[in-house]
mmCIF file of C-alpha atoms in Angstrom:
data_model
loop_
_atom_site.group_PDB
_atom_site.id
_atom_site.type_symbol
_atom_site.label_atom_id
_atom_site.label_comp_id
_atom_site.label_asym_id
_atom_site.label_seq_id
_atom_site.Cartn_x
_atom_site.Cartn_y
_atom_site.Cartn_z
ATOM 1 C CA MET Z 1 212.953 118.103 50.719
ATOM 2 C CA PHE Z 2 215.087 115.868 52.837
ATOM 3 C CA GLY Z 3 216.445 118.175 54.765
ATOM 4 C CA ARG Z 4 212.403 118.609 56.792
ATOM 5 C CA PHE Z 5 213.485 115.046 57.452
ATOM 6 C CA GLY Z 6 216.984 115.576 58.839
ATOM 7 C CA LEU Z 7 218.607 113.919 56.091
ATOM 8 C CA GLU Z 8 220.526 117.603 55.452
ATOM 9 C CA GLY Z 9 222.892 117.859 51.994
ATOM 10 C CA MET Z 10 221.192 114.652 50.147
ATOM 11 C CA SER Z 11 219.023 115.035 46.436
ATOM 12 C CA VAL Z 12 217.075 112.855 44.344
ATOM 13 C CA PRO Z 13 219.555 110.695 42.017
ATOM 14 C CA LYS Z 14 218.044 110.990 38.188
ATOM 15 C CA ASP Z 15 217.535 107.342 38.359
ATOM 16 C CA CYS Z 16 214.602 107.519 41.091
ATOM 17 C CA GLU Z 17 212.910 111.557 39.625
ATOM 18 C CA PRO Z 18 210.867 108.349 37.905
ATOM 19 C CA GLU Z 19 210.332 106.769 41.028
ATOM 20 C CA VAL Z 20 209.392 109.337 43.847
ATOM 21 C CA CYS Z 21 207.344 111.002 41.174
ATOM 22 C CA ARG Z 22 205.098 108.315 40.725
ATOM 23 C CA VAL Z 23 204.741 107.374 44.537
ATOM 24 C CA MET Z 24 203.888 110.483 44.700
ATOM 25 C CA ASP Z 25 201.213 111.164 42.010
ATOM 26 C CA GLU Z 26 199.562 107.459 43.861
ATOM 27 C CA GLN Z 27 199.423 109.312 47.347
ATOM 28 C CA ARG Z 28 198.337 112.796 46.513
ATOM 29 C CA LEU Z 29 194.378 112.343 46.999
ATOM 30 C CA SER Z 30 195.223 110.107 50.014
ATOM 31 C CA PRO Z 31 193.058 110.974 53.344
ATOM 32 C CA THR Z 32 196.531 111.615 54.817
ATOM 33 C CA CYS Z 33 198.139 113.606 52.073
ATOM 34 C CA ALA Z 34 195.058 116.032 51.843
ATOM 35 C CA GLY Z 35 195.997 119.723 52.561
ATOM 36 C CA LEU Z 36 200.094 118.795 51.123
ATOM 37 C CA ASN Z 37 199.413 120.034 47.450
ATOM 38 C CA VAL Z 38 201.576 117.041 46.741
ATOM 39 C CA PRO Z 39 202.142 117.057 42.655
ATOM 40 C CA ASN Z 40 201.097 115.121 40.309
ATOM 41 C CA LEU Z 41 203.083 112.498 37.707
ATOM 42 C CA GLN Z 42 203.283 115.322 35.375
ATOM 43 C CA GLU Z 43 203.908 118.380 37.389
ATOM 44 C CA CYS Z 44 206.647 116.732 39.302
ATOM 45 C CA LYS Z 45 208.221 115.668 35.744
ATOM 46 C CA ALA Z 46 208.169 119.882 35.409
ATOM 47 C CA ILE Z 47 209.952 120.358 38.529
ATOM 48 C CA GLN Z 48 212.613 118.943 37.753
ATOM 49 C CA ILE Z 49 213.802 117.285 41.139
ATOM 50 C CA SER Z 50 217.373 115.599 41.131
ATOM 51 C CA THR Z 51 218.324 119.240 39.312
ATOM 52 C CA VAL Z 52 217.073 121.305 42.859
ATOM 53 C CA PRO Z 53 220.463 121.136 44.633
ATOM 54 C CA PRO Z 54 220.663 121.117 48.366
ATOM 55 C CA GLY Z 55 218.829 124.456 50.313
ATOM 56 C CA GLY Z 56 217.805 125.721 46.603
ATOM 57 C CA ASN Z 57 214.262 126.935 45.527
ATOM 58 C CA PRO Z 58 212.395 123.803 44.092
ATOM 59 C CA CYS Z 59 210.265 126.796 43.650
ATOM 60 C CA PRO Z 60 210.849 129.455 42.051
ATOM 61 C CA TRP Z 61 208.156 130.553 40.028
ATOM 62 C CA LYS Z 62 206.550 131.988 43.615
ATOM 63 C CA HIS Z 63 208.360 135.273 42.447
ATOM 64 C CA HIS Z 64 208.671 136.743 39.395
ATOM 65 C CA SER Z 65 211.755 137.887 37.050
ATOM 66 C CA GLY Z 66 211.811 141.820 37.909
ATOM 67 C CA GLU Z 67 211.951 142.669 34.738
ATOM 68 C CA ASP Z 68 209.532 143.422 32.428
ATOM 69 C CA ASP Z 69 209.668 140.749 29.122
ATOM 70 C CA VAL Z 70 213.171 139.112 31.368
ATOM 71 C CA LEU Z 71 211.537 134.985 31.775
ATOM 72 C CA VAL Z 72 214.218 133.177 33.987
ATOM 73 C CA CYS Z 73 213.979 129.510 33.668
ATOM 74 C CA LEU Z 74 215.496 126.355 35.707
ATOM 75 C CA ASP Z 75 218.730 126.652 35.322
ATOM 76 C CA GLY Z 76 219.157 129.865 36.094
ATOM 77 C CA HIS Z 77 218.735 131.617 32.186
ATOM 78 C CA ARG Z 78 217.696 135.079 31.699
ATOM 79 C CA CYS Z 79 216.255 136.040 28.628
ATOM 80 C CA SER Z 80 214.632 138.354 26.696
ATOM 81 C CA ILE Z 81 210.694 137.778 25.480
ATOM 82 C CA SER Z 82 210.762 140.270 22.486
ATOM 83 C CA GLU Z 83 214.520 138.886 21.203
ATOM 84 C CA GLU Z 84 214.162 135.076 21.430
ATOM 85 C CA GLY Z 85 210.471 134.968 22.035
ATOM 86 C CA TRP Z 86 208.301 133.147 25.065
ATOM 87 C CA ALA Z 87 210.082 129.653 23.932
ATOM 88 C CA CYS Z 88 213.471 130.483 24.804
ATOM 89 C CA CYS Z 89 213.874 127.894 28.168
ATOM 90 C CA ALA Z 90 212.199 125.117 25.911
ATOM 91 C CA SER Z 91 215.235 124.402 24.465
ATOM 92 C CA ASN Z 92 218.309 124.792 26.366
ATOM 93 C CA HIS Z 93 217.398 125.692 30.067
ATOM 94 C CA ARG Z 94 214.556 123.024 31.458
ATOM 95 C CA GLY Z 95 212.112 125.317 31.207
ATOM 96 C CA ARG Z 96 210.145 128.239 32.533
ATOM 97 C CA GLY Z 97 211.265 129.446 36.085
ATOM 98 C CA GLN Z 98 210.174 133.023 36.754
ATOM 99 C CA CYS Z 99 207.748 134.820 35.106
ATOM 100 C CA PRO Z 100 208.292 138.405 33.760
ATOM 101 C CA ALA Z 101 207.543 141.566 36.251
ATOM 102 C CA ASN Z 102 204.644 142.802 33.339
ATOM 103 C CA LEU Z 103 202.443 139.068 33.872
ATOM 104 C CA PRO Z 104 203.857 138.286 37.149
ATOM 105 C CA MET Z 105 201.415 135.127 37.481
ATOM 106 C CA MET Z 106 202.161 131.947 36.803
ATOM 107 C CA CYS Z 107 199.530 129.745 36.145
ATOM 108 C CA THR Z 108 198.447 126.115 36.318
ATOM 109 C CA THR Z 109 197.613 125.627 32.599
ATOM 110 C CA LEU Z 110 200.476 125.022 30.289
ATOM 111 C CA CYS Z 111 201.390 127.190 26.872
ATOM 112 C CA SER Z 112 203.405 124.574 25.703
ATOM 113 C CA GLY Z 113 205.639 121.590 26.325
ATOM 114 C CA ILE Z 114 205.516 120.312 29.419
ATOM 115 C CA THR Z 115 207.527 122.388 32.163
ATOM 116 C CA GLU Z 116 206.152 126.013 29.022
ATOM 117 C CA TYR Z 117 203.550 126.628 32.360
ATOM 118 C CA CYS Z 118 201.336 130.234 30.430
ATOM 119 C CA CYS Z 119 202.058 133.547 32.061
ATOM 120 C CA LYS Z 120 199.569 136.061 33.544
ATOM 121 C CA LYS Z 121 198.247 139.461 35.427
ATOM 122 C CA GLU Z 122 197.649 138.406 38.887
ATOM 123 C CA GLY Z 123 193.960 137.174 39.448
ATOM 124 C CA GLU Z 124 193.001 136.285 34.732
ATOM 125 C CA CYS Z 125 194.116 132.275 35.495
ATOM 126 C CA THR Z 126 195.181 130.171 39.221
ATOM 127 C CA PRO Z 127 198.334 130.214 40.075
ATOM 128 C CA ARG Z 128 200.397 127.588 40.278
ATOM 129 C CA VAL Z 129 201.634 126.428 44.151
ATOM 130 C CA CYS Z 130 204.338 124.917 45.787
ATOM 131 C CA PRO Z 131 204.245 121.129 46.952
ATOM 132 C CA VAL Z 132 204.136 121.477 50.898
ATOM 133 C CA LEU Z 133 206.754 118.275 50.850
ATOM 134 C CA MET Z 134 209.640 120.761 48.696
ATOM 135 C CA GLU Z 135 208.952 124.182 50.626
ATOM 136 C CA ASN Z 136 212.650 125.088 52.326
ATOM 137 C CA TYR Z 137 211.904 124.072 55.831
ATOM 138 C CA TYR Z 138 213.541 127.901 56.665
ATOM 139 C CA GLU Z 139 209.941 129.377 54.815
ATOM 140 C CA LEU Z 140 207.200 127.816 56.644
ATOM 141 C CA VAL Z 141 209.215 128.029 59.934
ATOM 142 C CA VAL Z 142 207.845 131.991 61.919
ATOM 143 C CA PRO Z 143 210.261 133.239 63.926
ATOM 144 C CA ILE Z 144 208.868 134.277 67.126
ATOM 145 C CA THR Z 145 210.970 136.666 69.861
ATOM 146 C CA THR Z 146 209.521 137.711 73.532
ATOM 147 C CA THR Z 147 210.586 141.775 74.690
ATOM 148 C CA THR Z 148 209.801 143.007 77.263
ATOM 149 C CA THR Z 149 209.489 147.074 78.247
ATOM 150 C CA THR Z 150 211.688 148.526 81.128
ATOM 151 C CA VAL Z 151 209.157 151.515 80.443
ATOM 152 C CA PRO Z 152 206.982 151.927 82.713
ATOM 153 C CA PRO Z 153 202.549 152.542 82.055
ATOM 154 C CA GLY Z 154 201.313 155.239 80.563
ATOM 155 C CA ALA Z 155 199.322 156.719 83.908
ATOM 156 C CA SER Z 156 202.732 156.923 85.884
ATOM 157 C CA LEU Z 157 204.279 159.458 82.925
ATOM 158 C CA GLU Z 158 204.681 162.290 84.446
ATOM 159 C CA GLY Z 159 202.790 164.642 80.982
ATOM 160 C CA ALA Z 160 202.509 162.166 78.945
ATOM 161 C CA ASP Z 161 199.177 162.061 78.908
ATOM 162 C CA ASP Z 162 197.856 165.616 80.192
ATOM 163 C CA LYS Z 163 194.886 165.762 77.493
ATOM 164 C CA GLU Z 164 192.675 162.857 76.746
ATOM 165 C CA GLN Z 165 191.851 162.861 73.442
ATOM 166 C CA VAL Z 166 188.011 162.203 72.883
ATOM 167 C CA ARG Z 167 186.879 160.446 69.553
ATOM 168 C CA VAL Z 168 183.196 159.977 67.990
ATOM 169 C CA PRO Z 169 182.245 156.902 66.608
ATOM 170 C CA GLU Z 170 181.696 157.196 62.726
ATOM 171 C CA GLY Z 171 178.105 156.724 62.697
ATOM 172 C CA TRP Z 172 176.488 158.940 64.919
ATOM 173 C CA TRP Z 173 174.432 161.548 63.667
ATOM 174 C CA VAL Z 174 172.691 158.509 62.614
ATOM 175 C CA TRP Z 175 171.884 157.648 66.277
ATOM 176 C CA LEU Z 176 172.139 161.286 66.866
ATOM 177 C CA LEU Z 177 169.008 160.908 64.253
ATOM 178 C CA LEU Z 178 166.447 158.313 66.494
ATOM 179 C CA PHE Z 179 167.816 159.987 69.472
ATOM 180 C CA LEU Z 180 166.008 163.601 69.148
ATOM 181 C CA PRO Z 181 162.516 162.444 67.624
ATOM 182 C CA CYS Z 182 162.004 160.058 70.853
ATOM 183 C CA PHE Z 183 163.164 162.905 73.504
ATOM 184 C CA TRP Z 184 160.965 165.210 72.422
ATOM 185 C CA GLY Z 185 157.802 162.489 72.212
ATOM 186 C CA GLY Z 186 158.238 161.510 75.766
ATOM 187 C CA ILE Z 187 159.062 165.785 76.805
ATOM 188 C CA GLY Z 188 155.278 166.390 75.156
ATOM 189 C CA ILE Z 189 153.998 162.810 76.392
ATOM 190 C CA LEU Z 190 154.767 164.020 80.070
ATOM 191 C CA TYR Z 191 153.355 168.113 79.226
ATOM 192 C CA CYS Z 192 149.912 166.884 78.283
ATOM 193 C CA LYS Z 193 149.904 164.373 80.439
ATOM 194 C CA TYR Z 194 150.743 167.554 83.210
ATOM 195 C CA ARG Z 195 148.079 169.111 81.630
ATOM 196 C CA ILE Z 196 145.729 166.795 81.606
ATOM 197 C CA ASP Z 197 145.814 166.073 85.369
ATOM 198 C CA LYS Z 198 145.919 169.419 86.284
ATOM 199 C CA ILE Z 199 142.369 169.807 84.182
ATOM 200 C CA ALA Z 200 140.658 166.707 86.020
ATOM 201 C CA PRO Z 201 143.488 165.402 89.114
ATOM 202 C CA GLU Z 202 143.119 162.241 89.263
ATOM 203 C CA SER Z 203 143.005 162.212 93.635
ATOM 204 C CA ASP Z 204 139.884 163.160 94.935
ATOM 205 C CA ALA Z 205 141.675 164.897 97.624
ATOM 206 C CA HIS Z 206 142.868 167.233 95.519
ATOM 207 C CA VAL Z 207 138.753 168.554 93.770
ATOM 208 C CA PRO Z 208 137.428 171.688 95.290
ATOM 209 C CA THR Z 209 134.273 171.264 96.983
ATOM 210 C CA THR Z 210 133.153 174.444 95.513
ATOM 211 C CA MET Z 211 132.873 175.628 92.258
ATOM 212 C CA ASP Z 212 136.323 178.635 90.803
ATOM 213 C CA TYR Z 213 134.548 181.477 88.210
ATOM 214 C CA GLU Z 214 138.664 182.060 87.120
ATOM 215 C CA ASN Z 215 138.942 178.131 85.916
ATOM 216 C CA ASP Z 216 135.565 178.801 84.062
ATOM 217 C CA LYS Z 217 136.632 181.409 81.700
ATOM 218 C CA PHE Z 218 138.156 179.353 78.759
ATOM 219 C CA GLY Z 219 135.235 176.217 79.136
ATOM 220 C CA ARG Z 220 137.543 174.164 81.599
ATOM 221 C CA TYR Z 221 135.782 173.798 85.092
ATOM 222 C CA ASN Z 222 135.874 171.928 87.798
ATOM 223 C CA VAL Z 223 134.012 168.788 88.800
ATOM 224 C CA VAL Z 224 132.364 168.532 92.453
ATOM 225 C CA ARG Z 225 132.563 164.613 93.213
ATOM 226 C CA MET Z 226 131.497 162.651 96.383
ATOM 227 C CA PRO Z 227 134.432 161.992 99.028
ATOM 228 C CA ALA Z 228 135.788 158.125 98.323
ATOM 229 C CA ARG Z 229 133.881 155.527 100.221
ATOM 230 C CA ASP Z 230 135.171 151.323 100.591
ATOM 231 C CA SER Z 231 133.194 150.157 97.366
ATOM 232 C CA ASP Z 232 133.252 146.770 99.443
ATOM 233 C CA PRO Z 233 132.294 147.291 103.107
ATOM 234 C CA VAL Z 234 132.484 144.946 105.781
ATOM 235 C CA MET Z 235 129.062 143.548 106.820
ATOM 236 C CA PRO Z 236 128.471 144.166 110.691
ATOM 237 C CA ARG Z 237 127.847 141.053 112.265
ATOM 238 C CA CYS Z 238 126.256 139.794 115.652
ATOM 239 C CA GLY Z 239 125.563 137.154 117.656
ATOM 240 C CA ILE Z 240 122.544 134.756 118.578
ATOM 241 C CA VAL Z 241 121.808 133.207 120.971
ATOM 242 C CA MET Z 242 119.790 129.705 120.815
ATOM 243 C CA PRO Z 243 118.612 128.126 124.392
ATOM 244 C CA GLU Z 244 117.861 125.193 122.925
ATOM 245 C CA LEU Z 245 117.820 123.928 119.318
ATOM 246 C CA PRO Z 246 114.490 121.357 119.231
ATOM 247 C CA ALA Z 247 114.003 118.338 117.246
ATOM 248 C CA VAL Z 248 111.655 119.795 114.315
ATOM 249 C CA ARG Z 249 112.832 123.475 113.083
ATOM 250 C CA PRO Z 250 115.319 123.886 115.900
ATOM 251 C CA LEU Z 251 115.757 127.353 114.434
ATOM 252 C CA GLY Z 252 112.334 128.585 113.081
ATOM 253 C CA LEU Z 253 113.327 129.598 110.314
ATOM 254 C CA GLU Z 254 113.969 128.684 106.260
ATOM 255 C CA LEU Z 255 117.254 129.103 104.565
ATOM 256 C CA VAL Z 256 118.278 128.661 100.688
ATOM 257 C CA GLU Z 257 122.456 127.554 101.442
ATOM 258 C CA LEU Z 258 123.042 130.306 104.757
ATOM 259 C CA ARG Z 259 120.979 133.249 103.688
ATOM 260 C CA VAL Z 260 117.615 133.734 105.981
ATOM 261 C CA ILE Z 261 114.893 133.987 103.393
ATOM 262 C CA ARG Z 262 111.803 133.027 105.843
ATOM 263 C CA VAL Z 263 111.309 133.554 109.320
ATOM 264 C CA TYR Z 264 108.772 131.634 112.087
ATOM 265 C CA PRO Z 265 107.617 132.561 115.635
ATOM 266 C CA TRP Z 266 110.476 129.965 117.176
ATOM 267 C CA GLY Z 267 113.280 132.758 115.198
ATOM 268 C CA ALA Z 268 111.908 135.408 115.713
ATOM 269 C CA LYS Z 269 111.610 135.387 118.828
ATOM 270 C CA HIS Z 270 115.140 135.302 119.385
ATOM 271 C CA GLY Z 271 115.552 137.660 117.118
ATOM 272 C CA TRP Z 272 116.278 136.111 112.952
ATOM 273 C CA LYS Z 273 115.786 138.694 110.532
ATOM 274 C CA VAL Z 274 114.894 137.933 106.564
ATOM 275 C CA GLY Z 275 118.211 138.605 105.018
ATOM 276 C CA ASP Z 276 120.781 137.766 107.851
ATOM 277 C CA ILE Z 277 123.646 135.697 106.445
ATOM 278 C CA ILE Z 278 125.124 132.103 109.426
ATOM 279 C CA VAL Z 279 129.106 133.167 109.535
ATOM 280 C CA ASP Z 280 129.637 130.283 112.044
ATOM 281 C CA ILE Z 281 127.874 128.373 115.232
ATOM 282 C CA ALA Z 282 129.822 128.325 118.809
ATOM 283 C CA GLY Z 283 132.039 130.170 117.061
ATOM 284 C CA THR Z 284 133.527 127.195 114.294
ATOM 285 C CA GLN Z 285 132.650 128.562 110.557
ATOM 286 C CA VAL Z 286 130.793 127.143 107.843
ATOM 287 C CA ARG Z 287 130.937 127.529 104.516
ATOM 288 C CA ASP Z 288 127.946 125.914 103.275
ATOM 289 C CA PHE Z 289 123.893 124.201 104.955
ATOM 290 C CA ALA Z 290 125.701 121.094 104.857
ATOM 291 C CA GLU Z 291 128.443 122.159 107.443
ATOM 292 C CA LEU Z 292 125.288 123.982 109.427
ATOM 293 C CA TRP Z 293 123.511 121.615 109.866
ATOM 294 C CA ASP Z 294 126.551 119.195 111.017
ATOM 295 C CA ARG Z 295 126.893 121.332 112.824
ATOM 296 C CA ILE Z 296 123.484 122.124 114.879
ATOM 297 C CA GLN Z 297 124.006 117.866 115.665
ATOM 298 C CA VAL Z 298 126.618 118.749 117.678
ATOM 299 C CA GLU Z 299 125.552 121.499 118.913
ATOM 300 C CA ARG Z 300 122.190 120.945 119.911
ATOM 301 C CA ASN Z 301 122.786 118.742 123.123
ATOM 302 C CA ARG Z 302 124.873 121.565 124.410
ATOM 303 C CA PRO Z 303 122.871 124.934 125.124
ATOM 304 C CA PRO Z 304 122.858 127.485 125.382
ATOM 305 C CA VAL Z 305 124.272 127.672 121.210
ATOM 306 C CA ARG Z 306 125.944 131.092 119.185
ATOM 307 C CA PHE Z 307 125.000 131.860 116.179
ATOM 308 C CA THR Z 308 126.779 134.751 115.033
ATOM 309 C CA VAL Z 309 125.513 136.482 111.389
ATOM 310 C CA GLU Z 310 125.631 139.028 108.566
ATOM 311 C CA ARG Z 311 123.410 141.514 108.629
ATOM 312 C CA TRP Z 312 122.793 144.027 106.603
ATOM 313 C CA SER Z 313 120.294 146.454 104.106
ATOM 314 C CA VAL Z 314 121.263 144.077 101.263
ATOM 315 C CA ILE Z 315 118.823 143.464 98.302
ATOM 316 C CA PRO Z 316 116.503 140.173 98.384
ATOM 317 C CA THR Z 317 116.518 137.504 96.070
ATOM 318 C CA LEU Z 318 113.287 136.089 94.423
ATOM 319 C CA GLU Z 319 112.689 133.523 96.873
ATOM 320 C CA GLU Z 320 113.321 136.157 100.230
ATOM 321 C CA GLU Z 321 110.368 138.617 98.388
ATOM 322 C CA GLU Z 322 107.592 135.028 97.803
ATOM 323 C CA ALA Z 323 108.290 134.539 101.413
ATOM 324 C CA ALA Z 324 107.404 137.929 102.261
ATOM 325 C CA ASP Z 325 104.772 137.829 100.110
ATOM 326 C CA LYS Z 326 103.550 135.212 101.556
ATOM 327 C CA GLY Z 327 104.294 136.272 104.888
ATOM 328 C CA LEU Z 328 101.573 139.782 104.415
ATOM 329 C CA ARG Z 329 98.827 137.667 102.923
ATOM 330 C CA SER Z 330 98.518 135.640 105.530
ATOM 331 C CA ILE Z 331 98.313 138.126 108.115
ATOM 332 C CA ALA Z 332 95.680 139.880 105.562
ATOM 333 C CA ALA Z 333 93.771 136.911 105.357
ATOM 334 C CA ALA Z 334 94.605 136.280 110.644
ATOM 335 C CA GLN Z 335 92.723 139.860 109.944
ATOM 336 C CA ALA Z 336 90.188 140.074 108.153
ATOM 337 C CA ILE Z 337 89.343 136.404 109.866
ATOM 338 C CA ALA Z 338 89.040 137.875 113.240
ATOM 339 C CA ASP Z 339 87.202 140.875 111.487
ATOM 340 C CA ALA Z 340 84.671 138.508 110.531
ATOM 341 C CA ASP Z 341 84.190 137.354 114.100
ATOM 342 C CA LYS Z 342 83.606 140.385 115.340
ATOM 343 C CA HIS Z 343 81.362 141.208 113.367
ATOM 344 C CA ASP Z 344 79.474 137.239 113.693
ATOM 345 C CA ALA Z 345 79.698 137.831 117.699
ATOM 346 C CA SER Z 346 77.688 141.098 117.685
ATOM 347 C CA LYS Z 347 74.827 139.380 115.752
ATOM 348 C CA PHE Z 348 75.115 136.549 118.166
ATOM 349 C CA GLY Z 349 74.570 138.401 120.839
ATOM 350 C CA SER Z 350 72.223 140.789 119.848
ATOM 351 C CA LYS Z 351 70.125 137.522 118.919
ATOM 352 C CA SER Z 352 70.594 136.105 122.379
ATOM 353 C CA ARG Z 353 69.760 138.849 124.763
ATOM 354 C CA GLY Z 354 66.658 138.395 123.356
ATOM 355 C CA SER Z 355 66.509 134.652 123.072
ATOM 356 C CA SER Z 356 64.979 133.287 126.705
ATOM 357 C CA LYS Z 357 67.773 130.097 126.581
ATOM 358 C CA ILE Z 358 70.135 129.744 129.688
ATOM 359 C CA GLY Z 359 73.646 128.804 128.689
ATOM 360 C CA PRO Z 360 76.778 130.824 127.303
ATOM 361 C CA ASP Z 361 76.580 132.273 123.814
ATOM 362 C CA PRO Z 362 77.931 130.141 121.180
ATOM 363 C CA ALA Z 363 81.418 131.499 120.331
ATOM 364 C CA THR Z 364 83.833 130.687 116.948
ATOM 365 C CA MET Z 365 87.643 130.331 117.901
ATOM 366 C CA SER Z 366 89.104 132.868 114.894
ATOM 367 C CA ALA Z 367 92.172 131.634 112.654
ATOM 368 C CA GLU Z 368 94.421 133.923 114.478
ATOM 369 C CA ALA Z 369 93.784 132.420 117.759
ATOM 370 C CA LEU Z 370 94.505 128.669 116.436
ATOM 371 C CA ARG Z 371 97.328 129.547 114.951
ATOM 372 C CA ASP Z 372 98.701 131.092 118.825
ATOM 373 C CA ILE Z 373 97.465 127.992 120.443
ATOM 374 C CA GLY Z 374 99.262 125.821 117.297
ATOM 375 C CA THR Z 375 96.379 124.003 116.154
ATOM 376 C CA ILE Z 376 96.660 125.373 112.596
ATOM 377 C CA ARG Z 377 99.679 127.526 110.875
ATOM 378 C CA ALA Z 378 99.390 130.814 109.593
ATOM 379 C CA ASP Z 379 98.642 128.254 105.875
ATOM 380 C CA ASP Z 380 95.582 126.740 107.323
ATOM 381 C CA ALA Z 381 94.083 130.350 107.475
ATOM 382 C CA LEU Z 382 94.473 131.137 104.084
ATOM 383 C CA ARG Z 383 91.571 127.871 103.545
ATOM 384 C CA ALA Z 384 90.160 128.916 106.668
ATOM 385 C CA GLU Z 385 86.398 130.978 106.139
ATOM 386 C CA PRO Z 386 85.139 133.742 108.220
ATOM 387 C CA GLY Z 387 82.440 133.339 110.575
ATOM 388 C CA VAL Z 388 83.229 129.498 111.163
ATOM 389 C CA PRO Z 389 81.914 127.843 114.669
ATOM 390 C CA GLY Z 390 84.688 126.692 117.474
ATOM 391 C CA ALA Z 391 83.812 122.578 118.102
ATOM 392 C CA MET Z 392 83.439 122.870 121.556
ATOM 393 C CA HIS Z 393 79.868 123.750 120.989
ATOM 394 C CA GLY Z 394 76.736 125.776 120.364
ATOM 395 C CA TRP Z 395 76.839 123.988 116.527
ATOM 396 C CA ASP Z 396 73.006 123.344 116.847
ATOM 397 C CA ASN Z 397 72.020 127.565 118.181
ATOM 398 C CA TYR Z 398 74.196 128.508 115.037
ATOM 399 C CA GLU Z 399 72.706 126.675 112.040
ATOM 400 C CA GLU Z 400 69.005 128.146 113.534
ATOM 401 C CA ASP Z 401 70.372 131.445 114.132
ATOM 402 C CA GLU Z 402 71.499 131.491 110.377
ATOM 403 C CA SER Z 403 68.905 130.669 108.896
ATOM 404 C CA SER Z 404 66.908 133.803 110.056
ATOM 405 C CA TRP Z 405 69.614 136.400 110.157
ATOM 406 C CA ASP Z 406 69.503 134.696 106.525
ATOM 407 C CA ASN Z 407 65.969 135.864 105.988
ATOM 408 C CA SER Z 408 66.238 139.177 108.153
ATOM 409 C CA GLU Z 409 68.621 140.175 105.427
#
């Protein structure tokens, strides 16, 4: 113990042994001594530190005696258990030092006295350990030797590794069982995909335009498909030039955002059609009605103004259909008024030829004529009655002739 502190050749006197054991017993549970296996008071007295010579072995119980049924005492005496019993070391030989070879493990439990620790087989009890403070210093030091070799690498030696040995790792058959189903399953999927593509190819370029009777023997046939077309074709664009933009109804159109749903004469005169979608004005793109109206106000003072529209055969919206129906009704009503005017003019002409009055015949002005001169709109023609006389002359004569005409009928 003292040799580890540089005091080689010193031993603990007999009188100091109780004090040394007391100090060890007090400090054995302190944090600084944790892990050093410091003995308690009883274990320290059993070691008998004062009797251990300098350089001696304070813990002989780490090894067995080397003989069956033979104990080695702390003073070195050897005794037979069969002849002298288990207490052969307790009386005059300071206690047990080593257990017999057939019971090599000295346990931490006492069988009798203060030095008679039990001997059992390995694994049957907790082995008795040696305190770190009392271990011989040379037993704790691990010798380390660094050596170098002058032999060149094996790869450079001629004939050293001529044959490379390939070793298959253990458990390779498990990976083989997992690999084979995946491998053959992948091949099966590829084969099925090949058969499907062969029967019904994905690309239209490989589909023949005529039926092949050779492929119909076992129930298979080729499908004739339409040629590929663009699903979203670009709508053609055209330009419309407006010579001027009046303050009221500048385009002669009715719009829903940027789509034309109704065309008036001013718009039809310059080429507008129902279904046109306004794209830009004078090269400036518009995205909604607000931008369209703002751009019209800007370009109003810079005629002529060019409009770019998209025109395609699109399905008309509900508002466009209603506007088209209203236009058809207006045309039908105007045609009916024109026919009635012709009928009335023929009757008035026959009466005027038999009359002695001198002057122009009373005439009527149809809604078509009034619409052309701008006095009424096509909507007003729906409310007009056929045969209404003009407001210029002949109203009195019209009443007289109408009464006589009704009586004659």
